[in-house]
Coordinates of N, CA and C and ligand atoms in Angstrom, one line a residue:
X210 N 128.8 -97.1 111.4 CA 128.2 -96.7 110.2 C 126.8 -96.7 110.1
X211 N 126.0 -96.0 110.3 CA 124.4 -96.0 110.7 C 123.8 -96.4 109.2
X212 N 122.9 -97.4 109.2 CA 121.8 -97.4 108.4 C 121.1 -96.6 107.7
X213 N 121.4 -96.5 106.4 CA 120.6 -95.3 105.7 C 119.2 -95.6 105.7
X214 N 118.3 -94.3 106.1 CA 117.2 -94.0 106.3 C 116.7 -93.2 105.4
X215 N 115.5 -93.8 104.6 CA 114.9 -92.5 103.7 C 114.0 -91.8 104.1
X216 N 113.6 -90.7 104.0 CA 112.2 -90.0 104.3 C 111.6 -89.3 103.3
X217 N 110.7 -89.8 102.6 CA 110.0 -89.1 101.6 C 109.1 -88.2 102.1
X218 N 109.5 -87.0 101.1 CA 108.6 -85.6 101.9 C 107.1 -85.6 101.0
X219 N 106.6 -85.3 101.7 CA 104.9 -85.4 101.3 C 104.6 -84.0 100.4
X220 N 105.6 -83.0 100.7 CA 105.7 -81.7 99.8 C 105.3 -82.1 98.5
X221 N 105.7 -83.4 97.7 CA 105.6 -83.7 96.4 C 104.2 -84.6 96.4
X222 N 103.4 -84.7 97.0 CA 102.6 -85.5 97.1 C 101.3 -84.6 96.4
X223 N 100.3 -85.6 96.5 CA 98.7 -84.9 95.8 C 98.1 -84.4 97.0
X224 N 97.9 -83.2 97.1 CA 97.7 -82.5 98.2 C 96.4 -82.6 98.6
X225 N 95.5 -83.4 97.8 CA 94.2 -83.8 98.2 C 94.0 -85.2 98.6
X226 N 95.1 -85.7 98.7 CA 95.0 -87.0 99.4 C 96.5 -87.6 100.2
X227 N 96.5 -86.6 100.9 CA 97.7 -87.2 102.4 C 97.6 -88.8 102.6
X228 N 96.5 -88.9 102.8 CA 96.2 -90.5 103.5 C 97.0 -91.3 102.5
X229 N 96.3 -91.4 101.2 CA 97.4 -91.9 100.0 C 98.8 -92.0 100.1
X230 N 98.8 -91.0 100.2 CA 100.8 -90.5 100.4 C 101.4 -91.5 101.3
X231 N 100.4 -91.3 102.4 CA 101.1 -92.2 103.6 C 100.8 -93.8 103.1
X232 N 99.9 -94.2 102.5 CA 99.9 -95.6 102.2 C 101.2 -95.6 101.3
X233 N 101.3 -94.9 100.3 CA 102.2 -95.2 99.3 C 103.8 -95.5 99.9
X234 N 104.0 -94.4 101.2 CA 105.4 -94.4 101.8 C 105.5 -95.6 102.7
X235 N 104.3 -96.5 103.1 CA 104.3 -97.4 103.7 C 104.8 -98.9 103.0
X236 N 104.4 -98.6 101.8 CA 104.3 -99.9 101.2 C 105.7 -100.0 100.4
X237 N 106.4 -98.6 100.3 CA 107.5 -98.8 99.7 C 108.6 -99.0 100.4
X238 N 108.4 -99.3 102.1 CA 109.5 -99.7 103.0 C 110.2 -98.6 103.5
X239 N 109.8 -97.1 103.3 CA 110.6 -96.3 103.9 C 109.5 -96.0 105.1
X240 N 110.6 -95.9 106.0 CA 110.4 -95.8 107.6 C 109.9 -94.5 108.1
X241 N 110.4 -93.2 107.4 CA 110.1 -92.0 108.0 C 109.1 -91.6 106.8
X242 N 108.4 -90.3 107.3 CA 107.7 -89.7 106.3 C 108.1 -88.2 106.8
X243 N 108.6 -87.3 105.9 CA 109.1 -86.0 106.1 C 108.1 -85.1 105.6
X244 N 107.8 -84.1 106.9 CA 107.0 -83.3 106.6 C 107.2 -81.7 106.6
X245 N 107.2 -81.0 105.3 CA 107.5 -79.9 105.5 C 106.9 -78.6 105.9
X246 N 106.9 -78.3 106.7 CA 106.2 -76.8 107.3 C 106.7 -75.6 107.0
X247 N 106.0 -74.9 106.6 CA 106.5 -73.7 105.6 C 105.4 -72.7 106.1
X248 N 105.8 -71.3 106.3 CA 105.0 -70.4 107.0 C 104.9 -69.1 106.0
X249 N 105.6 -69.1 105.0 CA 105.5 -68.0 104.0 C 106.4 -66.9 104.3
X250 N 106.8 -66.9 105.5 CA 108.0 -65.9 106.1 C 109.1 -66.0 105.7
X251 N 109.5 -67.5 106.6 CA 111.2 -68.0 106.6 C 111.2 -68.5 105.0
X252 N 110.0 -68.9 104.4 CA 110.4 -69.3 102.9 C 109.6 -68.9 102.6
X253 N 109.6 -68.9 100.8 CA 108.3 -68.1 100.1 C 107.3 -68.8 99.6
X254 N 106.9 -69.6 100.5 CA 105.6 -70.7 100.4 C 105.1 -71.0 101.5
X255 N 103.9 -71.5 101.9 CA 103.0 -71.9 102.5 C 102.4 -73.3 102.8
X256 N 102.6 -74.2 103.2 CA 102.3 -75.4 103.5 C 101.2 -76.0 104.3
X257 N 101.3 -76.6 105.6 CA 100.6 -77.0 106.4 C 101.3 -76.9 107.7
X258 N 100.3 -77.3 108.9 CA 100.8 -77.4 109.9 C 100.5 -78.6 111.1
X259 N 100.5 -78.5 112.4 CA 100.5 -79.5 113.2 C 99.3 -80.0 113.0
X260 N 98.1 -79.4 112.3 CA 96.7 -80.2 112.2 C 97.4 -81.8 111.2
X261 N 97.7 -81.3 110.3 CA 98.4 -82.3 109.5 C 99.1 -83.7 110.1
X262 N 100.1 -83.0 110.9 CA 100.8 -83.8 112.0 C 99.7 -84.7 112.5
X263 N 98.8 -84.2 113.3 CA 97.8 -84.9 114.0 C 97.0 -85.9 113.3
X264 N 96.6 -85.5 112.2 CA 95.6 -86.3 111.0 C 96.8 -87.2 110.7
X265 N 97.7 -87.2 110.1 CA 98.6 -88.5 110.0 C 99.0 -89.2 111.1
X266 N 99.1 -88.7 112.1 CA 99.8 -89.4 113.3 C 98.5 -90.6 113.6
X267 N 97.0 -90.1 113.1 CA 95.9 -91.4 113.4 C 95.8 -92.7 112.4
X268 N 96.9 -92.0 111.5 CA 96.9 -92.9 110.3 C 98.1 -94.1 110.2
X269 N 99.1 -93.7 110.9 CA 100.6 -94.2 110.8 C 101.2 -94.4 111.6
X270 N 102.1 -95.7 111.8 CA 103.2 -95.6 113.0 C 104.4 -95.4 112.5
X271 N 104.5 -94.9 111.5 CA 105.8 -94.3 110.7 C 106.5 -93.3 111.5
X272 N 107.6 -93.0 111.1 CA 108.3 -92.1 112.1 C 107.8 -90.5 111.4
X273 N 107.2 -89.7 112.1 CA 106.7 -88.4 111.4 C 108.1 -87.1 111.5
X274 N 108.9 -87.2 110.6 CA 110.1 -86.5 110.9 C 109.8 -84.8 110.4
X275 N 109.5 -84.1 111.1 CA 108.9 -82.9 110.8 C 109.9 -81.9 111.0
X276 N 110.2 -81.0 109.5 CA 110.9 -80.2 109.2 C 110.4 -78.7 109.5
X277 N 110.8 -77.9 110.3 CA 109.8 -76.6 110.4 C 110.4 -75.7 109.8
X278 N 110.1 -74.9 108.7 CA 110.7 -73.7 108.1 C 109.9 -72.5 108.2
X279 N 109.8 -72.0 109.6 CA 109.0 -71.2 110.0 C 110.1 -70.3 111.0
X280 N 109.7 -69.0 111.1 CA 109.9 -67.9 111.6 C 109.9 -68.3 113.3
X281 N 110.9 -68.0 114.2 CA 110.6 -68.5 115.4 C 109.9 -69.7 115.7
X282 N 110.4 -70.6 115.4 CA 109.9 -72.0 115.4 C 109.3 -72.6 116.7
X283 N 110.4 -71.8 118.0 CA 110.2 -72.3 119.0 C 108.8 -72.2 119.6
X284 N 108.1 -71.0 119.2 CA 106.6 -71.1 119.3 C 105.6 -72.3 119.3
X285 N 106.0 -73.1 118.2 CA 105.3 -74.3 117.8 C 105.6 -75.7 118.4
X286 N 106.9 -75.4 119.0 CA 107.3 -76.9 119.4 C 106.3 -78.0 119.9
X287 N 106.0 -77.4 121.3 CA 104.7 -77.8 122.1 C 103.5 -78.3 121.1
X288 N 103.2 -77.7 120.2 CA 102.0 -78.0 119.4 C 102.5 -78.9 118.6
X289 N 103.4 -79.3 117.9 CA 104.2 -80.2 116.8 C 104.3 -81.4 118.0
X290 N 105.0 -81.6 119.0 CA 105.1 -82.7 119.9 C 103.7 -82.9 120.2
X291 N 102.8 -82.4 120.9 CA 101.3 -83.0 121.0 C 100.6 -83.5 119.9
X292 N 100.9 -83.0 118.6 CA 99.9 -83.5 117.7 C 100.8 -85.1 117.1
X293 N 101.8 -85.4 117.7 CA 102.3 -86.9 117.4 C 103.7 -86.9 116.9
X294 N 104.3 -85.7 116.8 CA 105.7 -85.7 115.6 C 106.8 -86.7 116.4
X295 N 107.6 -87.2 115.8 CA 108.7 -87.5 116.3 C 109.9 -87.2 116.7
X296 N 110.2 -86.1 115.4 CA 111.6 -85.8 115.0 C 110.8 -84.3 114.7
X297 N 111.4 -83.5 115.3 CA 111.3 -82.1 115.2 C 112.8 -81.2 114.9
X298 N 112.9 -80.7 113.4 CA 113.8 -79.9 112.8 C 113.5 -78.8 112.7
X299 N 114.3 -77.9 113.2 CA 114.1 -76.4 112.8 C 115.5 -75.7 112.2
X300 N 115.2 -74.8 111.6 CA 116.4 -73.8 111.1 C 117.2 -73.0 111.9
X301 N 118.3 -73.6 112.1 CA 119.5 -72.6 112.9 C 119.2 -71.2 112.3
X302 N 118.6 -70.9 111.1 CA 118.9 -69.2 110.9 C 117.6 -68.5 111.4
X303 N 116.7 -69.4 112.0 CA 115.2 -69.0 112.5 C 115.3 -68.8 114.0
X304 N 116.2 -69.3 114.8 CA 116.1 -69.1 116.1 C 117.3 -68.5 116.8
X305 N 117.1 -67.6 117.4 CA 118.6 -67.3 118.5 C 119.3 -67.9 119.3
X306 N 117.8 -68.8 120.2 CA 118.3 -69.4 121.3 C 118.2 -71.0 120.8
X307 N 119.0 -71.6 119.9 CA 118.4 -73.0 119.7 C 119.1 -73.9 120.2
X308 N 119.8 -73.9 121.2 CA 120.4 -75.1 122.2 C 118.9 -75.1 123.2
X309 N 118.3 -74.3 123.7 CA 117.1 -74.0 124.4 C 116.2 -74.7 123.6
X310 N 116.0 -74.5 122.5 CA 114.5 -75.2 121.9 C 115.0 -76.8 121.6
X311 N 116.4 -77.0 121.5 CA 116.6 -78.4 120.9 C 116.3 -79.3 122.4
X312 N 116.9 -78.6 123.5 CA 116.5 -79.2 124.6 C 115.0 -79.5 125.3
X313 N 114.6 -78.3 124.7 CA 113.0 -78.6 125.0 C 112.6 -79.7 123.9
X314 N 112.8 -79.6 122.6 CA 112.4 -81.1 122.0 C 112.8 -82.4 122.4
X315 N 114.0 -82.5 123.1 CA 114.0 -83.6 123.8 C 113.6 -84.0 124.7
X316 N 113.2 -82.5 125.6 CA 112.8 -83.0 126.9 C 111.3 -83.5 127.1
X317 N 110.6 -83.1 125.9 CA 109.3 -83.8 125.1 C 109.3 -84.9 124.8
X318 N 110.6 -85.9 125.0 CA 110.6 -86.8 124.4 C 110.7 -87.7 123.1
X319 N 111.4 -86.1 122.1 CA 111.5 -86.5 120.8 C 112.7 -86.4 120.4
X320 N 112.9 -86.7 119.2 CA 114.2 -86.3 119.0 C 114.4 -84.9 118.1
X321 N 115.9 -84.4 118.4 CA 115.9 -83.0 117.9 C 116.9 -82.8 116.9
X322 N 116.5 -82.0 116.0 CA 117.2 -81.6 114.7 C 117.3 -80.3 114.2
X323 N 118.6 -80.1 114.0 CA 118.9 -78.6 113.3 C 119.1 -78.6 112.0
X324 N 118.5 -77.7 111.1 CA 118.6 -77.6 109.6 C 119.3 -76.3 109.5
X325 N 120.4 -76.4 108.2 CA 121.2 -75.2 107.6 C 120.9 -75.0 106.4
X326 N 120.7 -73.7 106.0 CA 120.6 -73.2 104.4 C 121.7 -73.6 103.7
X327 N 121.8 -73.7 102.4 CA 123.1 -73.5 101.6 C 123.9 -72.2 102.1
X328 N 123.3 -71.2 102.5 CA 124.4 -70.2 102.7 C 125.0 -70.3 104.1
X329 N 124.6 -71.2 105.0 CA 125.0 -70.9 106.5 C 126.1 -72.2 106.4
X330 N 127.2 -71.7 106.9 CA 128.3 -72.8 107.2 C 128.0 -73.7 108.2
X331 N 128.9 -74.8 108.2 CA 128.1 -76.0 109.4 C 129.1 -75.6 110.7
X332 N 130.1 -74.5 110.4 CA 130.8 -74.3 111.7 C 130.0 -73.7 112.6
X333 N 129.0 -73.1 112.6 CA 127.9 -72.7 113.2 C 127.5 -73.6 114.2
X334 N 127.2 -74.7 113.9 CA 126.8 -76.0 114.3 C 127.7 -76.4 115.7
X335 N 128.8 -76.2 115.5 CA 129.9 -77.1 116.3 C 129.3 -77.3 117.7
X336 N 129.1 -76.0 118.4 CA 128.7 -76.0 119.8 C 127.5 -76.8 120.4
X337 N 126.7 -76.7 119.3 CA 125.3 -77.6 119.7 C 125.3 -78.7 119.4
X338 N 126.0 -79.4 118.6 CA 126.0 -81.0 118.2 C 125.9 -81.7 119.3
X339 N 126.5 -81.3 120.6 CA 126.0 -82.6 121.5 C 124.1 -82.4 121.8
X340 N 123.9 -81.3 121.3 CA 122.4 -81.2 121.9 C 121.3 -81.8 120.4
X341 N 121.7 -82.3 119.8 CA 121.0 -82.8 118.5 C 121.1 -84.3 118.2
X342 N 120.2 -84.4 117.6 CA 119.9 -85.9 117.1 C 119.9 -86.0 115.6
X343 N 119.9 -85.2 114.9 CA 119.9 -85.1 113.8 C 120.2 -83.6 113.1
X344 N 121.1 -83.8 112.5 CA 121.4 -82.2 111.5 C 121.3 -82.4 110.0
X345 N 120.2 -81.5 109.6 CA 120.1 -81.5 108.2 C 120.4 -80.8 107.6
X346 N 121.2 -81.2 106.3 CA 122.1 -80.0 105.6 C 121.0 -80.1 104.1
X347 N 120.5 -78.9 104.1 CA 119.8 -78.4 103.1 C 120.7 -78.5 101.6
X348 N 120.2 -79.4 100.7 CA 120.9 -79.3 99.8 C 120.4 -77.9 98.3
X349 N 119.3 -77.7 98.5 CA 118.5 -76.8 97.9 C 118.5 -75.4 98.9
X350 N 117.7 -74.4 98.2 CA 117.3 -72.9 98.9 C 116.1 -73.8 99.5
X351 N 115.7 -73.3 100.7 CA 114.2 -74.5 101.1 C 113.3 -73.3 100.7
X352 N 112.2 -73.9 100.5 CA 111.0 -73.4 100.0 C 109.9 -73.9 98.9
X353 N 110.9 -75.0 98.1 CA 110.0 -75.8 97.2 C 110.5 -77.1 97.2
X354 N 109.8 -77.8 96.3 CA 110.4 -79.3 96.0 C 110.9 -79.2 94.6
X355 N 111.4 -80.2 94.0 CA 111.4 -80.4 92.7 C 112.7 -79.3 91.9
X356 N 113.9 -79.0 93.1 CA 114.7 -78.4 92.4 C 116.2 -78.9 92.5
X357 N 117.1 -78.5 91.6 CA 118.3 -79.4 91.6 C 119.3 -79.2 92.7
X358 N 120.0 -80.2 92.7 CA 120.8 -80.3 94.2 C 121.8 -79.1 94.1
X359 N 122.6 -78.3 94.9 CA 123.7 -77.6 95.1 C 124.8 -78.2 95.4
X360 N 125.7 -78.9 94.5 CA 126.6 -80.3 95.0 C 127.6 -79.5 96.0
X361 N 127.7 -78.1 96.1 CA 128.5 -78.1 97.0 C 128.6 -78.0 98.3
X362 N 127.0 -78.4 98.8 CA 126.8 -78.4 100.0 C 127.1 -79.8 100.6
X363 N 127.4 -80.7 99.9 CA 127.8 -81.7 100.3 C 129.3 -82.0 100.9
X364 N 129.8 -80.6 100.8 CA 131.1 -80.7 101.1 C 130.9 -80.6 102.8
X365 N 129.5 -79.7 103.4 CA 129.6 -79.7 104.7 C 128.9 -81.1 105.3
X366 N 128.4 -81.6 104.5 CA 127.9 -83.3 105.2 C 129.6 -84.0 105.4
X367 N 130.2 -84.0 104.6 CA 131.9 -84.3 104.8 C 132.3 -84.0 106.2
X368 N 132.4 -82.5 106.2 CA 132.7 -82.1 107.6 C 132.3 -82.3 108.9
X369 N 130.8 -82.5 108.8 CA 129.9 -82.7 109.6 C 130.0 -84.3 110.4
X370 N 130.3 -84.8 109.3 CA 130.3 -86.3 109.5 C 131.9 -86.6 110.3
X371 N 133.4 -85.6 109.6 CA 134.5 -85.5 110.4 C 134.2 -85.3 111.8
X372 N 133.6 -84.1 112.0 CA 133.6 -83.7 113.2 C 132.8 -84.4 114.2
X373 N 131.9 -85.1 113.8 CA 131.0 -86.2 114.5 C 132.0 -87.5 115.2
X374 N 132.5 -88.0 113.9 CA 133.3 -89.4 114.0 C 134.4 -88.9 115.2
X375 N 135.0 -87.8 115.2 CA 136.4 -87.5 116.0 C 135.3 -87.2 117.2
X376 N 134.6 -86.4 117.6 CA 134.1 -86.2 118.8 C 133.4 -87.5 119.5
X377 N 133.1 -88.4 118.5 CA 132.2 -89.5 119.4 C 130.8 -89.3 119.5
X378 N 130.4 -88.5 118.8 CA 128.8 -88.0 119.1 C 128.1 -89.4 117.7
X379 N 126.7 -89.2 118.2 CA 126.0 -90.0 117.2 C 124.6 -89.4 116.6
X380 N 124.7 -88.4 116.2 CA 123.8 -87.6 115.4 C 123.3 -88.2 113.9
X381 N 122.3 -88.2 113.6 CA 122.2 -88.6 112.3 C 122.3 -87.4 111.3
X382 N 123.2 -87.5 109.8 CA 123.4 -86.4 109.0 C 122.2 -86.5 107.9
X383 N 121.3 -85.9 107.7 CA 120.6 -85.8 106.9 C 120.6 -85.0 105.3
X384 N 120.5 -85.3 104.5 CA 120.1 -84.1 103.3 C 118.9 -84.0 102.6
X385 N 118.9 -83.0 102.1 CA 117.5 -82.3 101.8 C 117.2 -81.7 100.6
X386 N 116.7 -81.8 99.6 CA 116.8 -80.8 98.1 C 117.4 -81.6 97.1
X387 N 116.8 -81.8 96.1 CA 117.4 -82.6 94.8 C 117.9 -83.8 94.8
X388 N 117.5 -84.6 96.0 CA 118.0 -86.0 96.2 C 117.0 -87.1 95.1
X389 N 118.1 -87.9 94.3 CA 117.4 -88.8 93.7 C 118.4 -89.7 93.5
X390 N 118.1 -90.8 92.6 CA 119.0 -91.7 92.6 C 120.6 -91.6 92.7
X391 N 120.6 -90.9 91.5 CA 122.1 -90.5 91.5 C 122.7 -89.6 92.4
X392 N 122.1 -88.4 92.8 CA 122.4 -87.6 94.0 C 122.5 -88.2 95.2
X393 N 122.0 -89.1 95.3 CA 122.0 -89.8 96.7 C 123.0 -90.6 97.0
X394 N 123.7 -91.1 95.5 CA 124.7 -91.9 95.8 C 126.2 -90.7 96.4
X395 N 126.2 -89.8 95.6 CA 127.1 -88.8 96.3 C 126.7 -88.1 97.9
X396 N 125.7 -88.1 98.1 CA 125.3 -87.9 99.4 C 125.8 -88.9 100.3
X397 N 125.4 -90.1 100.1 CA 125.9 -91.2 100.9 C 127.3 -91.1 100.9
X398 N 128.0 -91.1 99.9 CA 129.3 -91.1 99.9 C 130.3 -89.8 100.5
X399 N 129.4 -88.6 100.8 CA 129.9 -87.7 101.5 C 129.6 -87.8 103.0
X400 N 129.0 -88.8 103.3 CA 128.7 -89.3 104.8 C 127.1 -89.2 105.2
X401 N 126.2 -88.6 104.3 CA 124.7 -88.7 104.6 C 124.3 -90.1 105.2
X402 N 123.4 -90.4 106.0 CA 122.7 -91.5 106.4 C 121.4 -91.4 106.5
X403 N 120.7 -90.1 106.2 CA 119.5 -89.8 106.1 C 119.0 -89.1 104.6
X404 N 118.4 -89.4 103.6 CA 118.0 -89.1 102.5 C 116.5 -88.4 102.8
X405 N 116.1 -87.4 102.1 CA 115.0 -86.9 102.3 C 114.7 -86.6 100.7
X406 N 113.7 -87.3 100.4 CA 113.3 -87.2 98.6 C 111.8 -87.0 98.4
X407 N 111.7 -85.8 97.6 CA 110.2 -85.8 97.5 C 109.8 -86.0 96.1
X408 N 110.4 -85.2 95.1 CA 109.9 -85.3 93.6 C 110.3 -86.6 93.2
X409 N 111.5 -87.0 93.6 CA 112.1 -88.1 92.9 C 111.3 -89.5 93.5
X410 N 110.6 -89.1 94.7 CA 110.0 -90.5 95.0 C 108.4 -90.5 94.4
X411 N 107.9 -89.3 94.6 CA 106.5 -89.5 94.3 C 106.4 -89.6 92.7
X412 N 107.4 -89.2 91.8 CA 107.2 -89.5 90.3 C 107.8 -90.8 90.1
X413 N 108.1 -91.8 91.0 CA 108.8 -92.9 90.7 C 107.7 -94.0 90.8
X414 N 107.9 -94.9 89.3 CA 107.0 -95.9 89.0 C 107.1 -97.0 90.1
X415 N 108.0 -97.2 90.5 CA 108.4 -98.4 91.5 C 109.1 -97.9 92.7
X416 N 108.1 -97.4 93.4 CA 108.9 -96.6 94.6 C 109.3 -97.7 95.7
X417 N 109.1 -98.8 95.6 CA 110.1 -100.1 96.4 C 110.9 -100.5 96.2
X418 N 111.3 -100.7 94.6 CA 112.5 -100.7 94.8 C 113.7 -99.8 94.7
X419 N 113.0 -98.5 94.1 CA 113.7 -97.0 94.6 C 114.0 -97.0 95.8
X420 N 113.6 -97.3 97.1 CA 113.4 -97.3 98.4 C 114.8 -98.5 98.8
X421 N 114.7 -99.6 98.2 CA 115.2 -100.6 98.5 C 116.8 -100.4 98.0
X422 N 117.0 -99.8 96.5 CA 118.1 -99.4 96.0 C 119.0 -98.2 96.9
X423 N 117.8 -97.2 97.4 CA 118.6 -96.2 98.5 C 119.0 -96.5 99.6
X424 N 118.2 -97.6 100.2 CA 118.4 -98.1 101.5 C 119.9 -98.8 101.3
X425 N 120.5 -99.2 100.3 CA 121.5 -100.3 100.1 C 123.1 -99.6 99.3
Ligands
LIG1312 C1 112.3 -77.8 100.7 C2 112.1 -79.1 101.2 C3 112.3 -80.4 101.3 C4 111.6 -80.9 99.5 C5 112.6 -81.7 98.8 O1 112.6 -77.0 100.9 O2 112.8 -78.7 102.6 O3 112.3 -81.4 102.2 O4 110.5 -81.7 100.1 O5 111.8 -82.1 97.8 P1 113.0 -82.5 96.4 O6 113.3 -84.0 96.8 O7 111.7 -82.5 95.0 O8 114.2 -81.6 96.2
LIG1313 ZN1 112.5 -80.9 104.4

């Protein structure tokens, strides 16, 4: 059983103070920083790109967990790797040749993740599971923070955990969207070992105890 990792998403941070957000995440005890890259095409929202990854790389040793919500993310893998990302996750729905790009990410020395939106069944991932370090199950439709979890998506977490354990693979299973103290419990029970948490983290008054609770 993997130790639970919490990855606070700076999508819910104060956009005029990302440095401050990094400090808040570091002092909370969470070891990862989730960075939601949106292009306004794959999802109806625009956030930031590899320049912010580079800027935050200069400020922290935390794991930079980059979630690409862009059309044809393969075009940008090298840029994000050179900028200091540790994990690059892209959407299955956004690339035809996902195996090729997962391998490219690993060849660059990074961890490779694949994400699926709520409408995508996890069965499409079966043949590429040996090539991933992380499966990110979206528990809301991607594009915005602060949405309510779609609990049916957790069935995919259960299925992926079974497939992983039966096959003896060791990728992490992450959930992203609508995660708070209550839904984190449900997600962990389903088999998630990595929790992305945006609005519930940045609105919390006691981030340290929130992270400690979620980790245990
Ligand atoms: C949504 C993003 C999420 C978002 C989660 O498209 O992928 O990472 O930041 O935010 P909350 O936790 O507020 O749902
Ligand atoms: Zn995300």
